[in-house]
Amino acid sequence: MLKAIQNLGCSSSGWLLWKTRTSTSTSTSACKTPSFRRFRARSESSPDAASASSSSPVALQSSSSGNVRKISFCQWCGGPTKHEIPSGEEKMRAICTVCGKIAYQNPKMVVGCLIEHDNKVLLCKRKIQPSYGLWTLPAGYMEIGESAAEGAIRETWEEANAEVEVLSPFAQLDIPLIGQTYIIFLAKLKKPQFSPGPESSECQLFALNDIPFNSLAFSSMFVTLNLYIEDVKAGKPKFHYGTIKKRPGTSPSDIHAFTLDYHLQS
């Protein structure tokens, strides 16, 4: 059962947010000590917080500011589309002017594995954009016809030529601004063999103190690895849910431009 963030010490007057501690240093050396800065967002800072149900510890608010691509032609008949709000809905949609079908755009699922081996974690250096040359957990888009765990296993094989066994779900991280949801599993190597796949230039096991935090590819990886290290230090693995609120206008590789809202953990 998920524990509300109030159990982490947040009173009913606000909720707990996690924010990265951005450095003013221009050094490119790896960050040996990952850190989050805890701070409170008072309820009066949000116009909707006062209307949140007292029985709900977290006021989850829908955001309509995510990236939505403009659809000019119908995917079914090829006819031109018009953009308007359909009857009974609240969001702008692309509606075919010929067949009348509505094109709905839904978030994409990204699945991956946090692989534990000899007290180290396996990371891949990206050989493709975005975030070329930066480190990431093996992860990628989930395919139609596979489960999240199957997709994570497949992506690990494609990016690291590693056969893994999924142990448990570790984190779900939603990124509304870019329309993505990350599902990360804890996993172990079936045999201690791995090598770069077509999308990776290197694969390497890192001790926790040696994880290259200043050279990670995405905010989702930064959050996942920090949460994992905290769990290891606490001696108890948990399942985490959170919403990564990216700063509008920042690039995928700007890993510090975010806050982690609505952090729940089992």
GROMACS .gro file of C-alpha atoms in nm:
model
  266
    1MET     CA    1   0.000   0.000   0.000
    2LEU     CA    2   0.138   0.336  -0.099
    3LYS     CA    3   0.230   0.570   0.183
    4ALA     CA    4   0.147   0.933   0.130
    5ILE     CA    5   0.424   1.184   0.140
    6GLN     CA    6   0.280   1.311   0.467
    7ASN     CA    7   0.445   1.005   0.617
    8LEU     CA    8   0.775   1.162   0.513
    9GLY     CA    9   0.715   1.457   0.740
   10CYS     CA   10   0.489   1.686   0.538
   11SER     CA   11   0.199   1.848   0.720
   12SER     CA   12  -0.146   1.902   0.572
   13SER     CA   13  -0.045   2.256   0.479
   14GLY     CA   14   0.167   2.140   0.192
   15TRP     CA   15   0.330   1.852   0.016
   16LEU     CA   16   0.685   1.739  -0.008
   17LEU     CA   17   0.879   1.812  -0.323
   18TRP     CA   18   1.221   1.698  -0.417
   19LYS     CA   19   1.437   1.939  -0.612
   20THR     CA   20   1.779   1.889  -0.755
   21ARG     CA   21   2.057   2.094  -0.613
   22THR     CA   22   2.198   2.275  -0.915
   23SER     CA   23   2.563   2.361  -0.901
   24THR     CA   24   2.719   2.687  -1.011
   25SER     CA   25   3.043   2.508  -1.082
   26THR     CA   26   3.148   2.463  -1.443
   27SER     CA   27   3.339   2.147  -1.363
   28THR     CA   28   3.251   1.842  -1.572
   29SER     CA   29   3.380   1.592  -1.318
   30ALA     CA   30   3.144   1.322  -1.193
   31CYS     CA   31   2.933   1.405  -0.891
   32LYS     CA   32   3.036   1.159  -0.623
   33THR     CA   33   2.756   1.245  -0.383
   34PRO     CA   34   2.408   1.267  -0.536
   35SER     CA   35   2.173   1.493  -0.348
   36PHE     CA   36   1.815   1.614  -0.342
   37ARG     CA   37   1.704   1.925  -0.161
   38ARG     CA   38   1.377   1.889   0.028
   39PHE     CA   39   1.151   2.184   0.052
   40ARG     CA   40   0.784   2.252   0.114
   41ALA     CA   41   0.540   2.416  -0.118
   42ARG     CA   42   0.280   2.586   0.096
   43SER     CA   43  -0.078   2.526   0.000
   44GLU     CA   44  -0.140   2.894  -0.059
   45SER     CA   45   0.118   2.890  -0.338
   46SER     CA   46  -0.119   2.676  -0.544
   47PRO     CA   47  -0.467   2.806  -0.627
   48ASP     CA   48  -0.606   2.453  -0.639
   49ALA     CA   49  -0.452   2.326  -0.316
   50ALA     CA   50  -0.726   2.470  -0.096
   51SER     CA   51  -0.988   2.267  -0.281
   52ALA     CA   52  -0.805   1.938  -0.235
   53SER     CA   53  -0.993   1.675  -0.041
   54SER     CA   54  -0.881   1.646   0.319
   55SER     CA   55  -0.892   1.270   0.283
   56SER     CA   56  -0.634   1.281   0.006
   57PRO     CA   57  -0.277   1.355   0.116
   58VAL     CA   58  -0.171   1.466  -0.230
   59ALA     CA   59  -0.359   1.701  -0.460
   60LEU     CA   60  -0.288   1.563  -0.804
   61GLN     CA   61  -0.354   1.829  -1.064
   62SER     CA   62  -0.389   1.774  -1.436
   63SER     CA   63  -0.160   1.972  -1.662
   64SER     CA   64  -0.246   2.060  -2.020
   65SER     CA   65   0.091   2.217  -2.099
   66GLY     CA   66   0.250   1.903  -2.242
   67ASN     CA   67   0.395   1.887  -2.589
   68VAL     CA   68   0.121   1.801  -2.839
   69ARG     CA   69   0.212   1.772  -3.205
   70LYS     CA   70  -0.016   1.925  -3.463
   71ILE     CA   71  -0.189   1.664  -3.678
   72SER     CA   72  -0.277   1.798  -4.023
   73PHE     CA   73  -0.411   1.483  -4.188
   74CYS     CA   74  -0.631   1.196  -4.075
   75GLN     CA   75  -0.445   0.872  -4.004
   76TRP     CA   76  -0.747   0.667  -4.119
   77CYS     CA   77  -0.858   0.827  -4.447
   78GLY     CA   78  -0.591   1.089  -4.515
   79GLY     CA   79  -0.838   1.377  -4.512
   80PRO     CA   80  -0.747   1.721  -4.374
   81THR     CA   81  -0.815   1.786  -4.008
   82LYS     CA   82  -0.952   2.079  -3.813
   83HIS     CA   83  -0.850   2.158  -3.457
   84GLU     CA   84  -1.125   2.223  -3.207
   85ILE     CA   85  -1.262   2.099  -2.876
   86PRO     CA   86  -1.508   1.812  -2.933
   87SER     CA   87  -1.844   1.825  -2.761
   88GLY     CA   88  -1.821   1.704  -2.403
   89GLU     CA   89  -1.441   1.731  -2.389
   90GLU     CA   90  -1.198   1.991  -2.260
   91LYS     CA   91  -0.891   1.958  -2.482
   92MET     CA   92  -0.822   2.064  -2.839
   93ARG     CA   93  -0.822   1.766  -3.077
   94ALA     CA   94  -0.751   1.703  -3.443
   95ILE     CA   95  -1.083   1.607  -3.606
   96CYS     CA   96  -1.101   1.475  -3.960
   97THR     CA   97  -1.317   1.693  -4.185
   98VAL     CA   98  -1.396   1.392  -4.407
   99CYS     CA   99  -1.466   1.091  -4.183
  100GLY     CA  100  -1.512   1.279  -3.856
  101LYS     CA  101  -1.274   1.063  -3.654
  102ILE     CA  102  -1.085   1.223  -3.366
  103ALA     CA  103  -0.709   1.176  -3.327
  104TYR     CA  104  -0.617   1.129  -2.961
  105GLN     CA  105  -0.257   1.171  -2.852
  106ASN     CA  106  -0.158   0.967  -2.548
  107PRO     CA  107   0.160   0.952  -2.337
  108LYS     CA  108   0.438   0.715  -2.444
  109MET     CA  109   0.564   0.444  -2.211
  110VAL     CA  110   0.938   0.415  -2.155
  111VAL     CA  111   1.051   0.096  -1.982
  112GLY     CA  112   1.391  -0.004  -1.855
  113CYS     CA  113   1.600  -0.193  -1.601
  114LEU     CA  114   1.813  -0.089  -1.308
  115ILE     CA  115   2.052  -0.383  -1.304
  116GLU     CA  116   2.226  -0.475  -0.980
  117HIS     CA  117   2.547  -0.679  -0.995
  118ASP     CA  118   2.816  -0.706  -0.726
  119ASN     CA  119   2.691  -0.386  -0.558
  120LYS     CA  120   2.718  -0.201  -0.886
  121VAL     CA  121   2.468  -0.080  -1.148
  122LEU     CA  122   2.491  -0.118  -1.524
  123LEU     CA  123   2.484   0.200  -1.734
  124CYS     CA  124   2.504   0.254  -2.109
  125LYS     CA  125   2.662   0.551  -2.287
  126ARG     CA  126   2.428   0.672  -2.560
  127LYS     CA  127   2.546   0.662  -2.922
  128ILE     CA  128   2.234   0.839  -3.051
  129GLN     CA  129   2.054   1.166  -2.995
  130PRO     CA  130   1.913   1.302  -2.776
  131SER     CA  131   2.183   1.315  -2.507
  132TYR     CA  132   2.456   1.164  -2.724
  133GLY     CA  133   2.756   1.056  -2.518
  134LEU     CA  134   2.575   1.063  -2.184
  135TRP     CA  135   2.500   0.773  -1.951
  136THR     CA  136   2.164   0.608  -1.897
  137LEU     CA  137   2.002   0.294  -1.768
  138PRO     CA  138   1.907   0.061  -2.054
  139ALA     CA  139   1.556   0.176  -2.143
  140GLY     CA  140   1.335   0.262  -2.437
  141TYR     CA  141   0.983   0.281  -2.573
  142MET     CA  142   0.746  -0.004  -2.497
  143GLU     CA  143   0.615  -0.187  -2.805
  144ILE     CA  144   0.259  -0.291  -2.883
  145GLY     CA  145   0.203  -0.653  -2.782
  146GLU     CA  146   0.448  -0.669  -2.492
  147SER     CA  147   0.421  -0.612  -2.120
  148ALA     CA  148   0.621  -0.344  -1.941
  149ALA     CA  149   0.856  -0.608  -1.798
  150GLU     CA  150   0.900  -0.774  -2.137
  151GLY     CA  151   0.979  -0.438  -2.292
  152ALA     CA  152   1.237  -0.361  -2.023
  153ILE     CA  153   1.406  -0.697  -2.081
  154ARG     CA  154   1.407  -0.641  -2.458
  155GLU     CA  155   1.550  -0.289  -2.430
  156THR     CA  156   1.825  -0.415  -2.201
  157TRP     CA  157   1.920  -0.678  -2.457
  158GLU     CA  158   1.914  -0.428  -2.743
  159GLU     CA  159   2.121  -0.162  -2.566
  160ALA     CA  160   2.356  -0.374  -2.353
  161ASN     CA  161   2.345  -0.728  -2.499
  162ALA     CA  162   2.261  -0.838  -2.147
  163GLU     CA  163   2.019  -1.112  -2.045
  164VAL     CA  164   1.840  -1.011  -1.728
  165GLU     CA  165   1.581  -1.138  -1.485
  166VAL     CA  166   1.333  -0.880  -1.360
  167LEU     CA  167   1.311  -0.882  -0.980
  168SER     CA  168   1.051  -0.619  -0.897
  169PRO     CA  169   0.909  -0.285  -1.013
  170PHE     CA  170   1.113   0.003  -0.874
  171ALA     CA  171   0.976   0.334  -1.000
  172GLN     CA  172   0.708   0.495  -1.212
  173LEU     CA  173   0.795   0.851  -1.310
  174ASP     CA  174   0.552   1.061  -1.513
  175ILE     CA  175   0.681   1.354  -1.720
  176PRO     CA  176   0.366   1.538  -1.836
  177LEU     CA  177   0.550   1.814  -2.024
  178ILE     CA  178   0.690   1.569  -2.280
  179GLY     CA  179   0.410   1.312  -2.259
  180GLN     CA  180   0.617   1.024  -2.122
  181THR     CA  181   0.588   0.777  -1.836
  182TYR     CA  182   0.894   0.582  -1.720
  183ILE     CA  183   0.858   0.239  -1.561
  184ILE     CA  184   1.185   0.109  -1.420
  185PHE     CA  185   1.238  -0.244  -1.286
  186LEU     CA  186   1.506  -0.380  -1.057
  187ALA     CA  187   1.681  -0.665  -1.238
  188LYS     CA  188   1.984  -0.892  -1.219
  189LEU     CA  189   2.214  -1.033  -1.484
  190LYS     CA  190   2.145  -1.395  -1.573
  191LYS     CA  191   2.515  -1.422  -1.656
  192PRO     CA  192   2.787  -1.158  -1.612
  193GLN     CA  193   2.811  -1.069  -1.978
  194PHE     CA  194   2.724  -0.741  -2.150
  195SER     CA  195   2.849  -0.527  -2.437
  196PRO     CA  196   2.732  -0.217  -2.626
  197GLY     CA  197   2.435  -0.258  -2.857
  198PRO     CA  198   2.374  -0.047  -3.171
  199GLU     CA  199   2.252   0.252  -2.967
  200SER     CA  200   2.533   0.241  -2.710
  201SER     CA  201   2.904   0.321  -2.735
  202GLU     CA  202   2.994   0.178  -2.392
  203CYS     CA  203   2.843  -0.035  -2.118
  204GLN     CA  204   2.991  -0.029  -1.771
  205LEU     CA  205   2.919  -0.137  -1.415
  206PHE     CA  206   2.949   0.152  -1.170
  207ALA     CA  207   2.991   0.140  -0.795
  208LEU     CA  208   2.735   0.369  -0.634
  209ASN     CA  209   2.999   0.626  -0.539
  210ASP     CA  210   3.127   0.633  -0.897
  211ILE     CA  211   2.801   0.690  -1.083
  212PRO     CA  212   2.863   0.983  -1.323
  213PHE     CA  213   2.578   1.203  -1.201
  214ASN     CA  214   2.701   1.506  -1.397
  215SER     CA  215   2.698   1.302  -1.718
  216LEU     CA  216   2.358   1.134  -1.702
  217ALA     CA  217   2.134   1.155  -2.007
  218PHE     CA  218   1.794   1.239  -1.857
  219SER     CA  219   1.627   1.374  -1.544
  220SER     CA  220   1.443   1.043  -1.509
  221MET     CA  221   1.777   0.862  -1.475
  222PHE     CA  222   1.901   1.119  -1.222
  223VAL     CA  223   1.590   1.069  -1.009
  224THR     CA  224   1.588   0.689  -1.039
  225LEU     CA  225   1.951   0.646  -0.938
  226ASN     CA  226   1.920   0.889  -0.647
  227LEU     CA  227   1.616   0.705  -0.514
  228TYR     CA  228   1.795   0.373  -0.554
  229ILE     CA  229   2.098   0.494  -0.359
  230GLU     CA  230   1.873   0.621  -0.080
  231ASP     CA  231   1.702   0.281  -0.062
  232VAL     CA  232   2.038   0.102  -0.050
  233LYS     CA  233   2.155   0.327   0.233
  234ALA     CA  234   1.829   0.263   0.419
  235GLY     CA  235   1.869  -0.111   0.366
  236LYS     CA  236   1.518  -0.147   0.227
  237PRO     CA  237   1.406  -0.143  -0.138
  238LYS     CA  238   1.087   0.049  -0.207
  239PHE     CA  239   0.857   0.124  -0.496
  240HIS     CA  240   0.849   0.491  -0.592
  241TYR     CA  241   0.600   0.703  -0.783
  242GLY     CA  242   0.656   1.064  -0.876
  243THR     CA  243   0.587   1.335  -1.131
  244ILE     CA  244   0.891   1.496  -1.288
  245LYS     CA  245   0.800   1.856  -1.356
  246LYS     CA  246   1.042   1.966  -1.628
  247ARG     CA  247   1.113   2.334  -1.674
  248PRO     CA  248   0.957   2.442  -2.009
  249GLY     CA  249   1.209   2.517  -2.282
  250THR     CA  250   1.488   2.301  -2.144
  251SER     CA  251   1.657   2.022  -2.338
  252PRO     CA  252   1.634   1.650  -2.247
  253SER     CA  253   2.000   1.653  -2.138
  254ASP     CA  254   1.943   1.942  -1.894
  255ILE     CA  255   1.894   1.694  -1.613
  256HIS     CA  256   1.876   1.952  -1.333
  257ALA     CA  257   1.584   2.150  -1.476
  258PHE     CA  258   1.305   1.980  -1.281
  259THR     CA  259   1.130   1.921  -0.954
  260LEU     CA  260   0.997   1.584  -0.839
  261ASP     CA  261   0.639   1.633  -0.725
  262TYR     CA  262   0.394   1.399  -0.551
  263HIS     CA  263   0.662   1.154  -0.440
  264LEU     CA  264   0.492   0.841  -0.308
  265GLN     CA  265   0.671   0.529  -0.189
  266SER     CA  266   0.566   0.188  -0.067
   0.00000   0.00000   0.00000
